[in-house]
Short mmCIF file of C-alpha atoms and ligand atoms in Angstrom, two decimals:
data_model
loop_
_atom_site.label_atom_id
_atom_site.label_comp_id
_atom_site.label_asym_id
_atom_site.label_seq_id
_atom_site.Cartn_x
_atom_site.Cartn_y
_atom_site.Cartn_z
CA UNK H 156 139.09 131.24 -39.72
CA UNK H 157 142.13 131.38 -42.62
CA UNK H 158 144.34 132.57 -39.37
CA UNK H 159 145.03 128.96 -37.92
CA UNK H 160 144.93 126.39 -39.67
CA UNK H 161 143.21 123.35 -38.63
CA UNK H 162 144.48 120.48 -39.88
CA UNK H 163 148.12 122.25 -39.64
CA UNK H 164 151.09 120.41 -37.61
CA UNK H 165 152.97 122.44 -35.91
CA UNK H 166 155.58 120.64 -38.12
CA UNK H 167 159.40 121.23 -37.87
CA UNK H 168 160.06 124.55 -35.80
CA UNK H 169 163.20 124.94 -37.71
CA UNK H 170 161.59 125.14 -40.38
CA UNK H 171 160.11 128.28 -39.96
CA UNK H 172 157.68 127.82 -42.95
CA UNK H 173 154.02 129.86 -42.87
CA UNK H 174 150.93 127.86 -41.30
CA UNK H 175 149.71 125.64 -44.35
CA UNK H 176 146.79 123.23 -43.95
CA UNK H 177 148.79 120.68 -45.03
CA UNK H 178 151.13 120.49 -42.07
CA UNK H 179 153.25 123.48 -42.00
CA UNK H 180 154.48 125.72 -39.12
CA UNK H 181 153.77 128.30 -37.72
CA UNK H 182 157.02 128.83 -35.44
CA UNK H 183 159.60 131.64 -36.18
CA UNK H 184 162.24 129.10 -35.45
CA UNK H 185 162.91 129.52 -32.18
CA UNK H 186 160.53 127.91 -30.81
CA UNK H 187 161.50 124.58 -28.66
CA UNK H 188 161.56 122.03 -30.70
CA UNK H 189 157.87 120.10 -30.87
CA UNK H 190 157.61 116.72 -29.22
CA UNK H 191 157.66 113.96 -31.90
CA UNK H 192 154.34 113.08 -32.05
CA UNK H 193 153.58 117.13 -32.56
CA UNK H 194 155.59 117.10 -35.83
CA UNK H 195 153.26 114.90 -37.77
CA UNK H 196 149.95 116.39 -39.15
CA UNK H 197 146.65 115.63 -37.82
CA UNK H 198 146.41 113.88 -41.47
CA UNK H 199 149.44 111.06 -41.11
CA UNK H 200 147.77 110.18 -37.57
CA UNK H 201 144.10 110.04 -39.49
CA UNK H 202 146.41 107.30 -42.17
CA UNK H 203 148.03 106.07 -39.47
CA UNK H 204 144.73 105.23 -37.51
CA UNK H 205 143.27 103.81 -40.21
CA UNK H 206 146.04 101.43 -40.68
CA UNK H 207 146.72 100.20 -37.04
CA UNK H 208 142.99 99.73 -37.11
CA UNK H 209 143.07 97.55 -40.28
CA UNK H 210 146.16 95.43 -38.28
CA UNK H 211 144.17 95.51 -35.17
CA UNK H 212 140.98 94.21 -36.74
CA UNK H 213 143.15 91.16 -38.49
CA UNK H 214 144.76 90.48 -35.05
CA UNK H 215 141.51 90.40 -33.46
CA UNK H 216 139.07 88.11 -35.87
CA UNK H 217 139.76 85.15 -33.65
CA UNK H 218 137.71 87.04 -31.03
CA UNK H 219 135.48 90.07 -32.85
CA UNK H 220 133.78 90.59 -29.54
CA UNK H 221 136.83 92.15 -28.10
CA UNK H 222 136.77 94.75 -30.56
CA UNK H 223 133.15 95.01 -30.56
CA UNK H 224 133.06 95.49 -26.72
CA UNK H 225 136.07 97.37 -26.44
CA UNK H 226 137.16 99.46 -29.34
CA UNK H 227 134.05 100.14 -31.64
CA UNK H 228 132.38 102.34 -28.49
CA UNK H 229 135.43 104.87 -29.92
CA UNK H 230 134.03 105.12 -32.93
CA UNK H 231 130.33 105.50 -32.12
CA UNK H 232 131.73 108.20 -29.73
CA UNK H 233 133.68 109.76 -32.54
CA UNK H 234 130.27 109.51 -34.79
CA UNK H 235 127.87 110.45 -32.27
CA UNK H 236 129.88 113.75 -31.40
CA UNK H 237 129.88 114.54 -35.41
CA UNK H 238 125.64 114.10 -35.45
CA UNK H 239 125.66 116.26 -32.57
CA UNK H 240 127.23 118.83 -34.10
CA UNK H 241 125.82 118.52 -37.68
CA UNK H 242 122.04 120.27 -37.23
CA UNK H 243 123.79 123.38 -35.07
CA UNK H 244 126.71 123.82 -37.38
CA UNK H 245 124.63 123.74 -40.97
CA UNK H 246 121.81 125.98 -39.13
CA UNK H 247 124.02 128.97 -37.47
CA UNK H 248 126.70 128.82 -40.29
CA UNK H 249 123.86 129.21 -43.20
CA UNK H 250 121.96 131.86 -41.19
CA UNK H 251 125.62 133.75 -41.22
CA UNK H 252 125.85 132.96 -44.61
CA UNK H 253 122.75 133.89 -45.65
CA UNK H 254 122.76 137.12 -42.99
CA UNK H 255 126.57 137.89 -44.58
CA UNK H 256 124.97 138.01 -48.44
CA UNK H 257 122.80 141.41 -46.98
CA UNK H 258 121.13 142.05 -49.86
CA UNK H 259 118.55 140.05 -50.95
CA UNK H 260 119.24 140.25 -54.43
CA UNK H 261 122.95 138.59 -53.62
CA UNK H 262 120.98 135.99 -51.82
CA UNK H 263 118.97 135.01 -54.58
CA UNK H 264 122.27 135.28 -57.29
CA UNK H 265 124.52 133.50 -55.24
CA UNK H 266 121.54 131.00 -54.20
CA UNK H 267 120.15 130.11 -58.04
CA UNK H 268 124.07 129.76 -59.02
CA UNK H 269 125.05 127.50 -56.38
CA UNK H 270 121.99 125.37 -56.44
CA UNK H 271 121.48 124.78 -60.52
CA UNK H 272 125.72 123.92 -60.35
CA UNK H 273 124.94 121.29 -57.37
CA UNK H 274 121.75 119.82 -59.27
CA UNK H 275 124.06 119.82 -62.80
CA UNK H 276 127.10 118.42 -60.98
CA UNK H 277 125.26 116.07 -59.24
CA UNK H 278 123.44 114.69 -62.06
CA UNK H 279 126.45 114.76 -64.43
CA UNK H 280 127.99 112.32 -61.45
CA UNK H 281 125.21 109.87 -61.38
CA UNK H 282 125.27 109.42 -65.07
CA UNK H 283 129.03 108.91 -64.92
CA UNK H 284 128.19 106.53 -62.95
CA UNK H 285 125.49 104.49 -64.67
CA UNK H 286 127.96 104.88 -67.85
CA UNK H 287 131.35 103.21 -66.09
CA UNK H 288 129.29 100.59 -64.57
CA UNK H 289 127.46 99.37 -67.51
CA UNK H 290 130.30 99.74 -69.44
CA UNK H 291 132.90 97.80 -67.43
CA UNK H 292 130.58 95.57 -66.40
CA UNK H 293 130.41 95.98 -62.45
CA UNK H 294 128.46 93.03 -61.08
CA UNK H 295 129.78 90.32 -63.84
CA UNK H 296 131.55 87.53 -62.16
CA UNK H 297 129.71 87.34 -59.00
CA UNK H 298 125.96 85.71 -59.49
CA UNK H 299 123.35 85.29 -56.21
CA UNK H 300 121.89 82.09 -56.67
CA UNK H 301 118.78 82.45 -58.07
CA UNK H 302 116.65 81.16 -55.31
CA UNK H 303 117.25 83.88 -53.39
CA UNK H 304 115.74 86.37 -56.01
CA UNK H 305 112.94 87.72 -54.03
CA UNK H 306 112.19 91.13 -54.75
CA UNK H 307 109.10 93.04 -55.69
CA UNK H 308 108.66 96.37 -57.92
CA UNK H 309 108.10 99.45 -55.40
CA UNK H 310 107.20 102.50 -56.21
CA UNK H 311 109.29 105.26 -56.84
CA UNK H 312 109.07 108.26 -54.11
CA UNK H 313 107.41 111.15 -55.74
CA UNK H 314 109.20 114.51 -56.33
CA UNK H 315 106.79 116.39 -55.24
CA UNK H 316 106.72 114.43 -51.93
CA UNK H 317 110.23 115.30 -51.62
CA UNK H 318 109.86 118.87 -52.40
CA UNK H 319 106.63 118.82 -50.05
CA UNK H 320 108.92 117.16 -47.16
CA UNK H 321 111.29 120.20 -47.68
CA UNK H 322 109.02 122.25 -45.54
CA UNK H 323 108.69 121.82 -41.85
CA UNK H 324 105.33 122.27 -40.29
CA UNK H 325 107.84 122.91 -37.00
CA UNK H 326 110.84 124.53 -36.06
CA UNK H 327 111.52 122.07 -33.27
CA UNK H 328 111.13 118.40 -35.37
CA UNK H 329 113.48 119.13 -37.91
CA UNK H 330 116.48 119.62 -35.50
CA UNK H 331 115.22 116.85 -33.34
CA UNK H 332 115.38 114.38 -36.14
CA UNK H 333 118.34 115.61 -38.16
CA UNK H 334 116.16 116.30 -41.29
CA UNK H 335 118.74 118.22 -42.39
CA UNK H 336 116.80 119.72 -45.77
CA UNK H 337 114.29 121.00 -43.60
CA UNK H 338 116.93 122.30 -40.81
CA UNK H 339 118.55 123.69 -43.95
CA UNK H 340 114.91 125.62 -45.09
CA UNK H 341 114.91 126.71 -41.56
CA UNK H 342 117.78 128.43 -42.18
CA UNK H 343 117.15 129.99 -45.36
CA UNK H 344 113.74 131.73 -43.52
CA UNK H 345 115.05 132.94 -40.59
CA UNK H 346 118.38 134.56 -42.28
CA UNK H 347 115.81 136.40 -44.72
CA UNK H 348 114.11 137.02 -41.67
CA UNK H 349 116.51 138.39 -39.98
CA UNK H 350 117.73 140.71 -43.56
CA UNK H 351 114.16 141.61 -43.74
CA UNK H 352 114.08 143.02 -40.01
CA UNK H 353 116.90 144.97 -40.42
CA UNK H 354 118.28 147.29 -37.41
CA UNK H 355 115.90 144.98 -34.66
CA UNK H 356 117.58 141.85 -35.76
CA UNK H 357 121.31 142.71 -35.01
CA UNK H 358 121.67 141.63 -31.34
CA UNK H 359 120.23 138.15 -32.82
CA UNK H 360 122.33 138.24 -35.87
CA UNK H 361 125.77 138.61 -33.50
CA UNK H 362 124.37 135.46 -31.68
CA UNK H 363 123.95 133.59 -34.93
CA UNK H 364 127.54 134.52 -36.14
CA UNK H 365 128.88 133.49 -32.48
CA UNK H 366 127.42 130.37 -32.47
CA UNK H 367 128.69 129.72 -35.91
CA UNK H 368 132.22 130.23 -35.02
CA UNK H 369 131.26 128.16 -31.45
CA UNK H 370 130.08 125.45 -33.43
CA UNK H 371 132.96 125.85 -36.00
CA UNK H 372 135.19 125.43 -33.21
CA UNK H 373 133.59 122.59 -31.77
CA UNK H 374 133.73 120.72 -34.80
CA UNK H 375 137.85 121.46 -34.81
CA UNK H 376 137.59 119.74 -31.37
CA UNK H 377 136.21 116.77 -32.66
CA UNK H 378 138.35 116.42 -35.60
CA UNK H 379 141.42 116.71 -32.89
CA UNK H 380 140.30 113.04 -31.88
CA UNK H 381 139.52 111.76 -35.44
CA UNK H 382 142.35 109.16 -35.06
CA UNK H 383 140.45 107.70 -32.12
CA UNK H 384 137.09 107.55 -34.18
CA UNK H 385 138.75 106.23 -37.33
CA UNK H 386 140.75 103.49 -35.55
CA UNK H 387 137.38 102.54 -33.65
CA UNK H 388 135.36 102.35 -36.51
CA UNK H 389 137.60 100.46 -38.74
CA UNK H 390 138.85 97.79 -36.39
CA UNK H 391 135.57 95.96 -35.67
CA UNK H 392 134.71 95.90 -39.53
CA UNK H 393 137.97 94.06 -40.34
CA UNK H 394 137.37 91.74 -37.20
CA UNK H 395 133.98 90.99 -37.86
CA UNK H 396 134.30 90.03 -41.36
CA UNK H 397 138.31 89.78 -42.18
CA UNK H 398 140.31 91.09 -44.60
CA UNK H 399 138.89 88.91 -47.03
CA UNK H 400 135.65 90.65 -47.51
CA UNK H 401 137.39 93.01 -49.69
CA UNK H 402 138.65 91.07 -52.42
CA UNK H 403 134.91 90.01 -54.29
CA UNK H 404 134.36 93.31 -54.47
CA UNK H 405 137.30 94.86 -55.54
CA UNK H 406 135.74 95.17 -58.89
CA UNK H 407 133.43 97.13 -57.85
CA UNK H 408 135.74 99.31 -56.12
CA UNK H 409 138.08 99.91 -58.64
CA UNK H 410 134.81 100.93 -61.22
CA UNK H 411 133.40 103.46 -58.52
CA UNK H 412 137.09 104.98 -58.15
CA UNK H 413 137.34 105.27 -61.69
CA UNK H 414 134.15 106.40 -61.97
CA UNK H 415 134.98 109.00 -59.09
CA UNK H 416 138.41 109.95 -60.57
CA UNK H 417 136.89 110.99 -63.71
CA UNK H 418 134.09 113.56 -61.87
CA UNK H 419 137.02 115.28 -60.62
CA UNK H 420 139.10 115.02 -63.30
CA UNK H 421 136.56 115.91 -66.16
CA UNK H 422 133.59 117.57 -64.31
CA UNK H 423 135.56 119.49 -61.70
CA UNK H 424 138.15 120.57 -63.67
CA UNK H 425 136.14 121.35 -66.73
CA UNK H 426 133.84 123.92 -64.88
CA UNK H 427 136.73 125.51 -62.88
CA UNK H 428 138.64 125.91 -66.12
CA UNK H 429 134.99 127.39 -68.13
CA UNK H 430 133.69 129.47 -65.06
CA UNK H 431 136.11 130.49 -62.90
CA UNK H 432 139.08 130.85 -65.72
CA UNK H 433 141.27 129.34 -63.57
CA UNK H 434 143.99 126.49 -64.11
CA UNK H 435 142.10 123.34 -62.94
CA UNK H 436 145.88 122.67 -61.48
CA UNK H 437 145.99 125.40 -59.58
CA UNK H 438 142.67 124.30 -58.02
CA UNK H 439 143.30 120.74 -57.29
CA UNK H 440 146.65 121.41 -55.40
CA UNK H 441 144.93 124.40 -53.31
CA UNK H 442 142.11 121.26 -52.32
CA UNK H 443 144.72 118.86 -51.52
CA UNK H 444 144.43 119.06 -47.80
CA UNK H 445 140.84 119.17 -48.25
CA UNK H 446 140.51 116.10 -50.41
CA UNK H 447 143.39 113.93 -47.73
CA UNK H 448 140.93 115.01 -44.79
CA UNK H 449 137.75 113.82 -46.51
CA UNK H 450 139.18 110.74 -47.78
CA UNK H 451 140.68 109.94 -43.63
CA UNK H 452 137.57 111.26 -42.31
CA UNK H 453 134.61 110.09 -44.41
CA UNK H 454 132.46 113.45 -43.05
CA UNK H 455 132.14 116.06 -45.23
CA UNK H 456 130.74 118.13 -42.53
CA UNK H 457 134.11 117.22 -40.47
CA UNK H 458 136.11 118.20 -43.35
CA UNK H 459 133.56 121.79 -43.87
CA UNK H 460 136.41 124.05 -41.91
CA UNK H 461 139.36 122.66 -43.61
CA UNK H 462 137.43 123.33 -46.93
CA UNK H 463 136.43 126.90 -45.93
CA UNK H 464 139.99 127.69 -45.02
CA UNK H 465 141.59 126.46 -47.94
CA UNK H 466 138.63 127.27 -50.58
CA UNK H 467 139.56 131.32 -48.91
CA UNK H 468 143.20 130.49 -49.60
CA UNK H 469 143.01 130.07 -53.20
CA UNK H 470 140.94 133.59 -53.07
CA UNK H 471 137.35 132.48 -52.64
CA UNK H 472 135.40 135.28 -50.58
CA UNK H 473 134.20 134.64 -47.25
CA UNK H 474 130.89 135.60 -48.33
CA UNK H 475 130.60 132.80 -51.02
CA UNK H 476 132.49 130.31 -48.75
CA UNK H 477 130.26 130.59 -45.58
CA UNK H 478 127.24 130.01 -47.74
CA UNK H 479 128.40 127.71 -50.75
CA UNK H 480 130.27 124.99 -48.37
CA UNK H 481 128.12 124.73 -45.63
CA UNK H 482 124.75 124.52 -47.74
CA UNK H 483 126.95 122.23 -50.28
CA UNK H 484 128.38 119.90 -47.37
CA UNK H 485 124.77 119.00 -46.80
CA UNK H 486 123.00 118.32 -49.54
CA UNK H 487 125.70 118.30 -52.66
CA UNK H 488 126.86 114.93 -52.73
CA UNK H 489 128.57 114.02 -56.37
CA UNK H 490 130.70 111.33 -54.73
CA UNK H 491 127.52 109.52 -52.89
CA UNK H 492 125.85 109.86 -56.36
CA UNK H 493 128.12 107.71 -58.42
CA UNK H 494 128.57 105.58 -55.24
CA UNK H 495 124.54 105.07 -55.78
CA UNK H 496 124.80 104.41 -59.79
CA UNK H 497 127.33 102.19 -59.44
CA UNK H 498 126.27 100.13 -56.71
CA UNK H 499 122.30 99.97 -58.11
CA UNK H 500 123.70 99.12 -61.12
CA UNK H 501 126.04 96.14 -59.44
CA UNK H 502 123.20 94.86 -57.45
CA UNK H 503 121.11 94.86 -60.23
CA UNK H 504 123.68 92.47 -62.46
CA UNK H 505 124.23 90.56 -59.28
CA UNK H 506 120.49 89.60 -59.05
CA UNK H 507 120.58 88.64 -62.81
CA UNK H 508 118.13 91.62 -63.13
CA UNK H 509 118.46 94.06 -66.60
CA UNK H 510 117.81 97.10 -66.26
CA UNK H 511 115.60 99.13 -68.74
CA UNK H 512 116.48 102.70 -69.82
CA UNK H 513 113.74 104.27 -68.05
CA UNK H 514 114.69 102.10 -64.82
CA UNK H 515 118.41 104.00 -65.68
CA UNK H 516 116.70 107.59 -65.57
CA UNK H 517 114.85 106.59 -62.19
CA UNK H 518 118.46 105.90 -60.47
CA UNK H 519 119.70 109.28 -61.80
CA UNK H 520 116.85 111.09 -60.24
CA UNK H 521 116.38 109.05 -57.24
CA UNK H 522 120.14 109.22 -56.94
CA UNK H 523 120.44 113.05 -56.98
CA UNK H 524 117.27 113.06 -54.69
CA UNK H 525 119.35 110.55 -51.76
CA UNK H 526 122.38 112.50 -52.20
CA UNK H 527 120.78 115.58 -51.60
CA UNK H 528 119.18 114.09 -48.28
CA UNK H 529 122.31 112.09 -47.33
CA UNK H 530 123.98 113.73 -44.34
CA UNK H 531 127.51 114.49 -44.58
CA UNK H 532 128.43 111.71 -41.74
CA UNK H 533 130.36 108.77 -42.19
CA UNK H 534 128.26 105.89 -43.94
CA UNK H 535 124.79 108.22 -44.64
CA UNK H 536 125.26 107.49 -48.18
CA UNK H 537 124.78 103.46 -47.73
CA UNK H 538 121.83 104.13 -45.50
CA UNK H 539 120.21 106.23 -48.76
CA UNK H 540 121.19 103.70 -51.08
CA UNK H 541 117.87 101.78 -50.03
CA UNK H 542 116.03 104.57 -51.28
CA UNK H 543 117.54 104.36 -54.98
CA UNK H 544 117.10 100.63 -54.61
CA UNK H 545 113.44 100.75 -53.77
CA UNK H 546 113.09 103.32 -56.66
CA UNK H 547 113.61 100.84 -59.12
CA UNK H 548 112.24 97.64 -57.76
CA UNK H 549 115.76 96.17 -56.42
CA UNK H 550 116.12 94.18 -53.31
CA UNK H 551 116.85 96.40 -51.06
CA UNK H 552 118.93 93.28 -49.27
CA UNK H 553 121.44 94.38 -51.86
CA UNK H 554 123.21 96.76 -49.20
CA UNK H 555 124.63 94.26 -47.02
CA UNK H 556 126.61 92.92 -50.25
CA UNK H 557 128.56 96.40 -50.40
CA UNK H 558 128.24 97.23 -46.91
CA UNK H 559 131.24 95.61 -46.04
CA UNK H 560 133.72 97.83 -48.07
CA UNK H 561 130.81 100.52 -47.04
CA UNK H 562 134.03 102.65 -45.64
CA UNK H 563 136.77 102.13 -48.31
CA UNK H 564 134.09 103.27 -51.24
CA UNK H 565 132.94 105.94 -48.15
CA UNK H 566 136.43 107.64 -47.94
CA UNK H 567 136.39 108.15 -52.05
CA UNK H 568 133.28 109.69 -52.49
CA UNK H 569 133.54 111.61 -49.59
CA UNK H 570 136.36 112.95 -51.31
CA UNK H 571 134.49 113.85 -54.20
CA UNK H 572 131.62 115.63 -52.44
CA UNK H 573 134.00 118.19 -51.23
CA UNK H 574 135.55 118.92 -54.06
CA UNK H 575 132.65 119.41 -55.93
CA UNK H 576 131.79 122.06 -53.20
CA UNK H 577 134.98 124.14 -53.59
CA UNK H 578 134.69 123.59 -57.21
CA UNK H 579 130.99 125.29 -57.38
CA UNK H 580 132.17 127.91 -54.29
CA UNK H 581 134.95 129.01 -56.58
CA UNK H 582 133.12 129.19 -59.56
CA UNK H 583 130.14 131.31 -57.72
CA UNK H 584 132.82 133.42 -56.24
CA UNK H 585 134.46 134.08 -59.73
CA UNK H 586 131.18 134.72 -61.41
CA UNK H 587 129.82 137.12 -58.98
CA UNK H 588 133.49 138.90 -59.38
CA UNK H 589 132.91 138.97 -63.07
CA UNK H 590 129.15 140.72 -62.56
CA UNK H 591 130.35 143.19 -59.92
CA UNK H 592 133.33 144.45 -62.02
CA UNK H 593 130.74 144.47 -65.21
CA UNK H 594 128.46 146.52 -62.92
CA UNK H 595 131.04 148.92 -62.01
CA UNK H 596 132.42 149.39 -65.30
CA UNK H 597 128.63 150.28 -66.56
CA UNK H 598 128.67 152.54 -63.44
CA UNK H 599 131.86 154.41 -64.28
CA UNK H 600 130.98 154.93 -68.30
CA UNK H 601 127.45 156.17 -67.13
CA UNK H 602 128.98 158.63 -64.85
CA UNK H 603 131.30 159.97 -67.66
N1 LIG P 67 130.33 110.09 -45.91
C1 LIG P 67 129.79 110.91 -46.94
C2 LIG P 67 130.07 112.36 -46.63
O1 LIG P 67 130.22 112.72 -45.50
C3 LIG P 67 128.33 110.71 -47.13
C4 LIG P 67 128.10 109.32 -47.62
O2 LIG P 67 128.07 108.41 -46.81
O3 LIG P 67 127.96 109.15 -48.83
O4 LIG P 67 130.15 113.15 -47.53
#
């Protein structure tokens, strides 16, 4: 998949420059000259979508129907298509993975790495979280009248109900339903399976790694008519509720992005710089098409390709990639984390309600819980937001004060999620380098 790029514009033919991800061409400069709305990268038209739909929305609060009627079925298309594509796409493409890893010993390396840096990550996020907004005060400025405090303690969803839930009873329900841990356990079994079987299993192996490059392929399709989507979704928000329903919570905004900033910044960097000895630079400007995608698209399962084609780029092997992304696209979530913190913690000092320590350690394990089980679509992360709420006794009503800069707070943290995947992929990658070259050194003194 490295061969053509995705999100690459088949920029300036003169140019002549290499396919980049990032808009580059791959012409040898004679080409004919690319008609004008060719030259611009499948990124500008994401910006420029989102944009034209902000002005469109404006233009059209007099009459929100209109764009309710008319334009939003664009982005439910644009959303539906993604769902569609999400249980296929994580099943076949962690089967390959899992199939491509051979040896079950790999499995199990590369699996226990990858998992305990997405659980670490992942927690480190939340707390980051918790820490900005208690710190900088999220909610202050901005009290519910206290009549409308109705909210009783629920209890918190057990952990070993979650783990229990990981299990499907059926290989049919999970898919039906989207229950993407289970689809994702599915996975896991049948590409042992299929290791396990060994010579019988190859004509179904080929079929897995065909339909993981069908559904890979699919998934470019949709992200072809992301502009459509993007305009469609944003237009009707501004409509419905103007421009103005940004500016209370700007605050909290600005604290998550901070809070976001910082994951990549610290977090990110610091473990590429530790484990994978690399210049955190180096990193970061190999992700930058990865990180503009996310932040246009809001799907980290849209933005999976893109990230498996640059993550290879900056010398990640396909073997890593194909199982560290995919598995990471659905259940690490760093950026939905803080998003989680930050908001409980907002609703929280919005209802006048403190929060005890212990009610602080319930968000960061409820939080890592619903960010493992958020989907990598568009707005999944509000929906699971409920579920942190609930953990701690907050009105769950709470989500329709952030849901209306849902999107803006969507595009950052969806930008954080797949970093955080590269970041563990190259990591993993650079780690299981590090064993196999200590294993062959071993080899070569025992052999002398
Ligand atoms: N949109 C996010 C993603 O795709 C998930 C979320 O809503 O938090 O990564």
């Amino acid at each position: 998949m490295a061969d053509d790029s995705i999100i690459s514009a088949p920029a300036d033919a003169a140019e002549a420059t290499p396919s980049t991800p990032d808009g580059g061409s791959k012409g040898d400069g004679h080409d004919k000259p690319k008609p004008w709305f060719k030259r611009l990268s499948l990124t500008t038209w994401i910006f420029i979508a989102l944009i034209l739909g902000v002005l469109a929305g404006m233009a059209l609060q007099g009459a929100p129907e209109i764009a309710d009627t008319y334009i939003k079925p664009f982005g439910t298309i644009f959303l539906n298509l993604i769902k569609m594509i999400v249980v296929p796409l994580v099943l076949f493409s962690i089967i390959a993975g899992v199939v491509s890893l051979d040896d079950v010993k790999k499995v199990g390396a590369i699996g226990g790495k990858t998992v305990l840096f997405y659980l670490a990550t992942t927690a480190c996020a939340v707390t980051l979280g918790l820490i900005f907004a208690n710190v900088m005060n999220v909610g202050a400025g901005y009290t519910m009248p206290s009549g409308e405090l109705s909210y009783e303690a629920t209890e918190p969803p057990s952990l070993i109900d979650t783990i229990v839930n990981m299990f499907p009873s059926n290989f049919f329900q999970p898919m039906a339903d989207a229950t993407m841990l289970q689809v994702i356990v599915i996975a896991v079994v049948f590409g042992f399976g299929m290791i396990a079987a060994g010579k019988k299993a190859e004509p179904v192996i080929k079929i897995c790694n065909a339909m993981s490059d069908v559904c890979i392929a699919i998934m470019r399709g949709i992200i072809l008519v992301a502009p459509f989507g993007v305009f469609g979704l944003i237009c009707p928000v501004i409509a419905n509720n103007g421009i103005d329903v940004l500016r209370p919570l700007l605050w909290l905004i600005v604290v998550a992005y901070l809070a976001m900033i910082c994951q990549i910044v610290l977090v990110y960097s610091g473990i590429i710089k530790v484990f994978a000895r690399m210049n955190p630079l180096k990193f970061l400007r190999g992700e930058m098409p990865v990180m503009g995608f996310a932040f246009a698209s809001a799907s980290s399962m849209g933005t999976l390709p893109i990230n498996m084609e640059c993550t290879e780029k900056m010398g990640v092997s396909k073997e890593v990639t194909s199982f560290v992304l995919p598995l990471g696209a659905t259940i690490n979530m760093d950026g939905t984390a803080i998003y989680q913190g930050v908001c409980a913690i907002f609703i929280a000092q919005v209802f006048g309600i403190d929060l005890s320590i212990g009610q602080q350690l319930t968000i960061v394990m409820t939080a890592v819980l619903a960010s493992i089980g958020t989907a990598g679509v568009p707005g999944s992360g509000m929906i699971m937001l409920a579920m942190v709420l609930q953990s701690v006794g907050l009105p769950v009503e709470g989500v329709a004060l952030v849901a209306g800069v849902d999107r803006i707070l969507d595009m950052m943290r969806t930008t954080v999620n797949v970093t955080g995947d590269a970041a563990v992929a190259t990591c993993v990658d650079a780690m299981q380098k590090r064993a196999a070259a200590r294993k062959a050194r071993k080899a070569e003194k025992a052999a002398a």
